[in-house]
GROMACS .gro file of N, CA and C in nm:
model
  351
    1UNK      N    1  -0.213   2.809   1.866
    1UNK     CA    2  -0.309   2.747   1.777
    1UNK      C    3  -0.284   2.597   1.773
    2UNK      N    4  -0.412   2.521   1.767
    2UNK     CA    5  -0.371   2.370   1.779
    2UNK      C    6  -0.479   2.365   1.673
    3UNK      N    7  -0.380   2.254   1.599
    3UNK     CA    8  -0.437   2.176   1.457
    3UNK      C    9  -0.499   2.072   1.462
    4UNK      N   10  -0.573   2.028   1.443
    4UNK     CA   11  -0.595   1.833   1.432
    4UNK      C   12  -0.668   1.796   1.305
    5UNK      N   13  -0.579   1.695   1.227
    5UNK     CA   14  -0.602   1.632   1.140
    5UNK      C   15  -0.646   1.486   1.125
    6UNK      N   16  -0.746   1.502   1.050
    6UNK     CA   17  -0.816   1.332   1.019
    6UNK      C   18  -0.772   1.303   0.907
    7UNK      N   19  -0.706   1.137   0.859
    7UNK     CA   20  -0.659   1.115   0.737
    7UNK      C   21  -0.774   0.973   0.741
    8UNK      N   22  -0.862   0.992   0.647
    8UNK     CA   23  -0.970   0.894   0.652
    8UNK      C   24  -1.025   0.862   0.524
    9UNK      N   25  -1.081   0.724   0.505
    9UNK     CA   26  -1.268   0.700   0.462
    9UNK      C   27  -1.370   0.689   0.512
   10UNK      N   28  -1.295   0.745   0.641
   10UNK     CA   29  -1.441   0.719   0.703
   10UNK      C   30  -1.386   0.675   0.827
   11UNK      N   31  -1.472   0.586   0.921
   11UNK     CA   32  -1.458   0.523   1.044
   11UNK      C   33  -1.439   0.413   1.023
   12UNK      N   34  -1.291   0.363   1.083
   12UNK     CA   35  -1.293   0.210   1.139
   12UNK      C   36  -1.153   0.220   1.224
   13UNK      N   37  -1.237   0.226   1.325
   13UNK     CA   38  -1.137   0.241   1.466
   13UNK      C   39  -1.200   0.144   1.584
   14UNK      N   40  -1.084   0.122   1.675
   14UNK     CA   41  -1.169   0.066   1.792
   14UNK      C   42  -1.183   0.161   1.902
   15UNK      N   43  -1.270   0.185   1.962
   15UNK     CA   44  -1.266   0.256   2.102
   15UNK      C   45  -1.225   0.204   2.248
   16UNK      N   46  -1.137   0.260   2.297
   16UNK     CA   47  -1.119   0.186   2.397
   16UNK      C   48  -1.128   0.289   2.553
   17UNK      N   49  -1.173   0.228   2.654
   17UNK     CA   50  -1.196   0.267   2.735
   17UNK      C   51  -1.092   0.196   2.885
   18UNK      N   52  -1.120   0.274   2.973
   18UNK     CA   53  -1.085   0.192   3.075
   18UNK      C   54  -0.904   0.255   3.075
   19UNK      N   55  -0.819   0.279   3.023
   19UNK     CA   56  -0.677   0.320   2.999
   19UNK      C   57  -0.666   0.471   3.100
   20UNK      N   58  -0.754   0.521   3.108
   20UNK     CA   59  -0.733   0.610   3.205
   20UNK      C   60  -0.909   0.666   3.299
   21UNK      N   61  -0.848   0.672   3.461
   21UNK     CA   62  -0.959   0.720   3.510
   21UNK      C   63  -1.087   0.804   3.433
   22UNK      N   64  -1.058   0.882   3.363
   22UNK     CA   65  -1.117   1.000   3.289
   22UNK      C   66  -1.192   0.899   3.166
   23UNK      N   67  -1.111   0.785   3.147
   23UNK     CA   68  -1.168   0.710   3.000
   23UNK      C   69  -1.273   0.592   3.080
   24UNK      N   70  -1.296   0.558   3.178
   24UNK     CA   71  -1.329   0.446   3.222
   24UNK      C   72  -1.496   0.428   3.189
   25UNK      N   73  -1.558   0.504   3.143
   25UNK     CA   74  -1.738   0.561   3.108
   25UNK      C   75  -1.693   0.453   2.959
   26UNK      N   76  -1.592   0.500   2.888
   26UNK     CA   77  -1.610   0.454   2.749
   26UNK      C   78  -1.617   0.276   2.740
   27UNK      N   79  -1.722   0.250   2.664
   27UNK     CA   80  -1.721   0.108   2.632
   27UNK      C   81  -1.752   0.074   2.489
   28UNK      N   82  -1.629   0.013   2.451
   28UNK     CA   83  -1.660   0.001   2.259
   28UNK      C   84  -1.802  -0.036   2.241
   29UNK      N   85  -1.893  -0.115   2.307
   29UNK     CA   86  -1.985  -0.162   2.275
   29UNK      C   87  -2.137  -0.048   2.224
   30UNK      N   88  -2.116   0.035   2.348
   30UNK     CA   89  -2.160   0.181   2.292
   30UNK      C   90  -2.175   0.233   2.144
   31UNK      N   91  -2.077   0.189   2.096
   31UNK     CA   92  -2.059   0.255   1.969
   31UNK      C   93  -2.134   0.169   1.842
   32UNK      N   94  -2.168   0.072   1.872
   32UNK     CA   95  -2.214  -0.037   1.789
   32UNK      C   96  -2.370  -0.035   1.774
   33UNK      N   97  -2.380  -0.085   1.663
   33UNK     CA   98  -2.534  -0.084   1.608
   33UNK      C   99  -2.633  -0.176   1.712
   34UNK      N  100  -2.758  -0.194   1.717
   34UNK     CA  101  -2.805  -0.321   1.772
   34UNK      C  102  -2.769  -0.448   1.722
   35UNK      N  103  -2.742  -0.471   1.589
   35UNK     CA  104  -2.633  -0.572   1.576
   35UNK      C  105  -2.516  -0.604   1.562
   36UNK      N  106  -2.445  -0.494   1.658
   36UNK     CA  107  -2.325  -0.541   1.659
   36UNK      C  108  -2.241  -0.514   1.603
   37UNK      N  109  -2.225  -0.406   1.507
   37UNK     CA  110  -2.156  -0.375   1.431
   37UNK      C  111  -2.126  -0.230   1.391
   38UNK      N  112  -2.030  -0.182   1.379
   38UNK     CA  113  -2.022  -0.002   1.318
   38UNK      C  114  -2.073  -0.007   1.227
   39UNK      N  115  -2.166   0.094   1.250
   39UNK     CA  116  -2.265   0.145   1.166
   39UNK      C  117  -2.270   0.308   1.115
   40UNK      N  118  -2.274   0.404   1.045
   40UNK     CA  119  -2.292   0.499   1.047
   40UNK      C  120  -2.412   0.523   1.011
   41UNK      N  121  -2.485   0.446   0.932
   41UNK     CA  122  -2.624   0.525   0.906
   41UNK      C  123  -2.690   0.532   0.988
   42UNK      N  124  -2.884   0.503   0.959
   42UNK     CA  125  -2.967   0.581   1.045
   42UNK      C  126  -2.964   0.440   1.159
   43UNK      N  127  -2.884   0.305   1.132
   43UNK     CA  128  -2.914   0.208   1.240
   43UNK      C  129  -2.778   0.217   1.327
   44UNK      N  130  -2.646   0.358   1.309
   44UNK     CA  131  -2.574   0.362   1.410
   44UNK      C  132  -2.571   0.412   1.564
   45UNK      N  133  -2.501   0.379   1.627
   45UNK     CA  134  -2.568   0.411   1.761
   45UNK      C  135  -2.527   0.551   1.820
   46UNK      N  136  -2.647   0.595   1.960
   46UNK     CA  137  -2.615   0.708   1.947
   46UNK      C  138  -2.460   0.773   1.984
   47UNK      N  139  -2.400   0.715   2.055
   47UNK     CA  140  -2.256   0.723   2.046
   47UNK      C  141  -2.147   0.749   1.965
   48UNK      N  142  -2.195   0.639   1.850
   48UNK     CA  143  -2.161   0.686   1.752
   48UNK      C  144  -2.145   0.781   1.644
   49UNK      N  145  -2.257   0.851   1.697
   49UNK     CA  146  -2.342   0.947   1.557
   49UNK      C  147  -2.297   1.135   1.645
   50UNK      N  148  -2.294   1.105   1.794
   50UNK     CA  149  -2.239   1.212   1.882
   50UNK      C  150  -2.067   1.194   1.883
   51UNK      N  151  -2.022   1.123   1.853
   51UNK     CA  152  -1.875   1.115   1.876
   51UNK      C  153  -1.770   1.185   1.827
   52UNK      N  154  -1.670   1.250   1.868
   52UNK     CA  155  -1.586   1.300   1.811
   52UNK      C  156  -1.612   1.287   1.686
   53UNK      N  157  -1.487   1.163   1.627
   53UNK     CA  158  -1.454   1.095   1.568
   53UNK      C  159  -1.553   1.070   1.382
   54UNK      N  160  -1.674   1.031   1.467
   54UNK     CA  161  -1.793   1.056   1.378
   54UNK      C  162  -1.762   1.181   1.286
   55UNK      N  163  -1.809   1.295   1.400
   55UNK     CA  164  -1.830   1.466   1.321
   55UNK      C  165  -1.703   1.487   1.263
   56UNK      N  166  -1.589   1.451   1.304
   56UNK     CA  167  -1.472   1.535   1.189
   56UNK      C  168  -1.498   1.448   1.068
   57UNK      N  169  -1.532   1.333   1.067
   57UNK     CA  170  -1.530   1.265   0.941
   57UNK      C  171  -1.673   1.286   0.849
   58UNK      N  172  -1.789   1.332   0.924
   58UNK     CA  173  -1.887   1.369   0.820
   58UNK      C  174  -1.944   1.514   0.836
   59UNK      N  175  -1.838   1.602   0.905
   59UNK     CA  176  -1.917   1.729   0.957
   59UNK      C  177  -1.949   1.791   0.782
   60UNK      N  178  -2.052   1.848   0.727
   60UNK     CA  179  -2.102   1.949   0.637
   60UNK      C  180  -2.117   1.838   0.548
   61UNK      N  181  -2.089   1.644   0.539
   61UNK     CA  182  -2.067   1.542   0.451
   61UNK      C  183  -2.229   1.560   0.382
   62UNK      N  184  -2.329   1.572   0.522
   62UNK     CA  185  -2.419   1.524   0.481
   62UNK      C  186  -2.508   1.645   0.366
   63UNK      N  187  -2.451   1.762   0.343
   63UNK     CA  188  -2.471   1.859   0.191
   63UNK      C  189  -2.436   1.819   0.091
   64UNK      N  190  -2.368   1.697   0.093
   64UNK     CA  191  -2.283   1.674  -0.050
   64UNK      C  192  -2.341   1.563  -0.096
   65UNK      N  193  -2.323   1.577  -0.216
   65UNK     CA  194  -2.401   1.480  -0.314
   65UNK      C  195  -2.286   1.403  -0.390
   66UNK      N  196  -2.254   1.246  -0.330
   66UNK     CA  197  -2.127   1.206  -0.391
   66UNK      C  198  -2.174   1.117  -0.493
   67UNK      N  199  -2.290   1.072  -0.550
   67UNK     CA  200  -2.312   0.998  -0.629
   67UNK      C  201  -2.454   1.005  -0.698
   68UNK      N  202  -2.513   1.015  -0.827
   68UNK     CA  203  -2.568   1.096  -0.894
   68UNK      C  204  -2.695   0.967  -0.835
   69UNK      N  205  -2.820   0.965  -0.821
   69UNK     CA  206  -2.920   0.863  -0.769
   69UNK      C  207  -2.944   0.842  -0.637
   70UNK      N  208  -2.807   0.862  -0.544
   70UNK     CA  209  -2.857   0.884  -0.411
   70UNK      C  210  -2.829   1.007  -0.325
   71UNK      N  211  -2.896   0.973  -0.181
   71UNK     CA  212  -2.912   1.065  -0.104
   71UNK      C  213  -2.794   1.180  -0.110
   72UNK      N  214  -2.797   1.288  -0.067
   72UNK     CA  215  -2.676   1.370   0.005
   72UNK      C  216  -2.631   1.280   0.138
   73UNK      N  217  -2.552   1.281   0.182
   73UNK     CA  218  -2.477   1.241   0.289
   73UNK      C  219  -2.425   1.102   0.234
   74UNK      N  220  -2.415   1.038   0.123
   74UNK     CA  221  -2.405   0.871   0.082
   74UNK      C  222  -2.249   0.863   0.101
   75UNK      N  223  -2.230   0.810   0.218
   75UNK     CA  224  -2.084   0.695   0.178
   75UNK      C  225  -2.080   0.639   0.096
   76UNK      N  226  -1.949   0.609   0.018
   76UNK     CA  227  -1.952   0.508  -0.113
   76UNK      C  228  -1.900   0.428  -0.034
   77UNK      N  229  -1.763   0.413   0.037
   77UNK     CA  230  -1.717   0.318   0.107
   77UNK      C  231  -1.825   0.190   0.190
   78UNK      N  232  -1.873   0.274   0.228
   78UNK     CA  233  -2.003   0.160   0.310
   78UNK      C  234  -2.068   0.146   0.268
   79UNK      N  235  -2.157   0.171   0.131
   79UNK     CA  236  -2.224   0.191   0.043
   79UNK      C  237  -2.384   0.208   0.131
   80UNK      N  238  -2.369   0.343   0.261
   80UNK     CA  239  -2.498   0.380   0.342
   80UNK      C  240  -2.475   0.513   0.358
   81UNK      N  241  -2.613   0.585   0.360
   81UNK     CA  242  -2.631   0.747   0.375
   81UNK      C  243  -2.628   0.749   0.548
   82UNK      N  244  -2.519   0.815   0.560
   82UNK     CA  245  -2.496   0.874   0.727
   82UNK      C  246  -2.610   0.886   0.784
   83UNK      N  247  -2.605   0.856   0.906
   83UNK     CA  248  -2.710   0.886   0.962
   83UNK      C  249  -2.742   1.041   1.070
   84UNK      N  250  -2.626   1.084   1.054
   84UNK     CA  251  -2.621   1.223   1.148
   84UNK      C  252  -2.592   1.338   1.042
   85UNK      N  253  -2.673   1.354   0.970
   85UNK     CA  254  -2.629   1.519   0.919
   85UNK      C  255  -2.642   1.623   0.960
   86UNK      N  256  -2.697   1.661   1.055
   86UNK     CA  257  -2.720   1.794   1.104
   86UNK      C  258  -2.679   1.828   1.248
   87UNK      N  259  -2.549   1.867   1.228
   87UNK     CA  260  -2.461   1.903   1.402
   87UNK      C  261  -2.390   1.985   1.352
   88UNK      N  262  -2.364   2.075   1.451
   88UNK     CA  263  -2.237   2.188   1.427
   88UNK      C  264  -2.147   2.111   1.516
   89UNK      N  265  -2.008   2.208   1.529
   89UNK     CA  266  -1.921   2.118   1.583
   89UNK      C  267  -1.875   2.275   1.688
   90UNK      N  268  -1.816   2.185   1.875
   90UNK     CA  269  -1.806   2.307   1.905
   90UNK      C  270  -1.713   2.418   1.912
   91UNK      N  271  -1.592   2.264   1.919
   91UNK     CA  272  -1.477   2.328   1.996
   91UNK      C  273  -1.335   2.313   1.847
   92UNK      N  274  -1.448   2.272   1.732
   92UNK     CA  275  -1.328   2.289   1.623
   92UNK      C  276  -1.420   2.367   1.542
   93UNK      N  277  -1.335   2.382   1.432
   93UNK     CA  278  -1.383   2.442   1.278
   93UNK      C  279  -1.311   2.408   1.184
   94UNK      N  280  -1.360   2.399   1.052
   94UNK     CA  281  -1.285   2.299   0.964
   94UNK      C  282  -1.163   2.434   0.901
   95UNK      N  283  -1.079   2.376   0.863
   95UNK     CA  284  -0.995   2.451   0.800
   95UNK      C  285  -0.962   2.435   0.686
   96UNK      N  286  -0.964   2.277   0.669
   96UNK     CA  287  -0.912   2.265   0.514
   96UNK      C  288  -0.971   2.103   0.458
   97UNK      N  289  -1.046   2.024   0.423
   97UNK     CA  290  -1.095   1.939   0.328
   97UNK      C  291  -1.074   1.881   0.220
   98UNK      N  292  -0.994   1.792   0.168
   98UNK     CA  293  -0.946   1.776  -0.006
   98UNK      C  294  -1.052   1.720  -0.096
   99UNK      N  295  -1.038   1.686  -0.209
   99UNK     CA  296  -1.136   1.734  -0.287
   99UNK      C  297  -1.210   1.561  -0.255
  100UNK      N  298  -1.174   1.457  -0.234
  100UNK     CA  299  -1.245   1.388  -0.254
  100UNK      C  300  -1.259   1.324  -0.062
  101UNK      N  301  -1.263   1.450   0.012
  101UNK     CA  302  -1.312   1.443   0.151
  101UNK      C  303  -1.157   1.367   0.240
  102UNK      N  304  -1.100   1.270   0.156
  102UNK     CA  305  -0.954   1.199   0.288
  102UNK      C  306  -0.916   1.227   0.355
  103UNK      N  307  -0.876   1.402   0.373
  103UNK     CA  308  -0.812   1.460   0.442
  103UNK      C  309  -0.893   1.589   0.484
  104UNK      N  310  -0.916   1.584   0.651
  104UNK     CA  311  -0.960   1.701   0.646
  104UNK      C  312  -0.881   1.742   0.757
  105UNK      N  313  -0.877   1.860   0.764
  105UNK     CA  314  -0.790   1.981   0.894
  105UNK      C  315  -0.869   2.031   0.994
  106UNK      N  316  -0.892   2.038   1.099
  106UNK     CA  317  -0.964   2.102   1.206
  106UNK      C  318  -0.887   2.236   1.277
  107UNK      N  319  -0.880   2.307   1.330
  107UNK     CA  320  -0.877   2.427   1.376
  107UNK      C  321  -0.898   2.363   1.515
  108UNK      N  322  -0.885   2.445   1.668
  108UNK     CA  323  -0.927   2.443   1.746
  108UNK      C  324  -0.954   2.527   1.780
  109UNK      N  325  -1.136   2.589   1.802
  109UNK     CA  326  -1.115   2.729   1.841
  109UNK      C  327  -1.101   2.791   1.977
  110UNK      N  328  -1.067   2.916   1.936
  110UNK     CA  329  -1.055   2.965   2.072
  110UNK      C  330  -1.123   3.043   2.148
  111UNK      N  331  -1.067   3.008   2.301
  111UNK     CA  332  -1.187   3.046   2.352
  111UNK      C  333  -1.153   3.184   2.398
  112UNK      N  334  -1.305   3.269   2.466
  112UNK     CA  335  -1.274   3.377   2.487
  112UNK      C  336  -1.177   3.393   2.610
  113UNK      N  337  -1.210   3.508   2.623
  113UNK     CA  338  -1.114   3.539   2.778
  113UNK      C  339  -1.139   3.552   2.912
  114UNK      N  340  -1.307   3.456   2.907
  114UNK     CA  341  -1.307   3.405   2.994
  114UNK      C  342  -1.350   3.230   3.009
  115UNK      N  343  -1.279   3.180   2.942
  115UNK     CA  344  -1.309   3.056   2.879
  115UNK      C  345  -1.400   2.998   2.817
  116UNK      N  346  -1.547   3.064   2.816
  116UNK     CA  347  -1.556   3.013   2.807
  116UNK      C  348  -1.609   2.996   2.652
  117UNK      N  349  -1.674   2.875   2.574
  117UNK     CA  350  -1.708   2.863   2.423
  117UNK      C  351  -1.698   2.971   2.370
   0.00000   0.00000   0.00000
């Protein structure tokens, strides 16, 4: 069984590409809004909004209602409603979440016995 844990508010990472053959597609710039900037709402890019990284930090976010006047999915930190709420996730499942979202646990699931999903 393999675990993976996110200790977060959210996203602010850099992406980097190019460090290995397999990574060389990735370009931080990808990840950035049309202006330039990490974005998660509806002006983040699509990279962003498909990315790992993204889904462990807002997978099921966008059901929750963190502040009484706005949307479901609202970051307080960025003070913007996500822009990706609706994805399943494939190759994890959540395991464990704390109450005010910081910490969440992933699962890795497993696959059948003949690999595959």
């Amino acid at each position: 069984t393999v675990m993976v844990t996110i200790v977060s508010s959210g996203i602010n990472a850099e992406y980097g590409g190019g460090s290995t053959p397999e990574g060389a597609h990735i370009k931080e710039s990808d990840y950035y809004s049309s202006s330039g900037e990490y974005k998660v709402d509806k002006d983040g890019s699509t990279a962003m909004h498909n990315s790992l990284m993204y889904k462990m930090c807002y997978y099921r976010f966008g059901e929750s209602q963190t502040e009484q006047g706005k949307p479901t999915g609202w970051d307080r930190v960025r003070n913007q409603e996500i822009g990706n709420k609706d994805f399943e996730l494939d190759v994890l499942e959540e395991a464990f979440t704390s109450e005010h979202w910081l910490v969440r646990i992933y699962k890795v699931k497993d696959l059948d016995n003949r690999g595959n999903k």
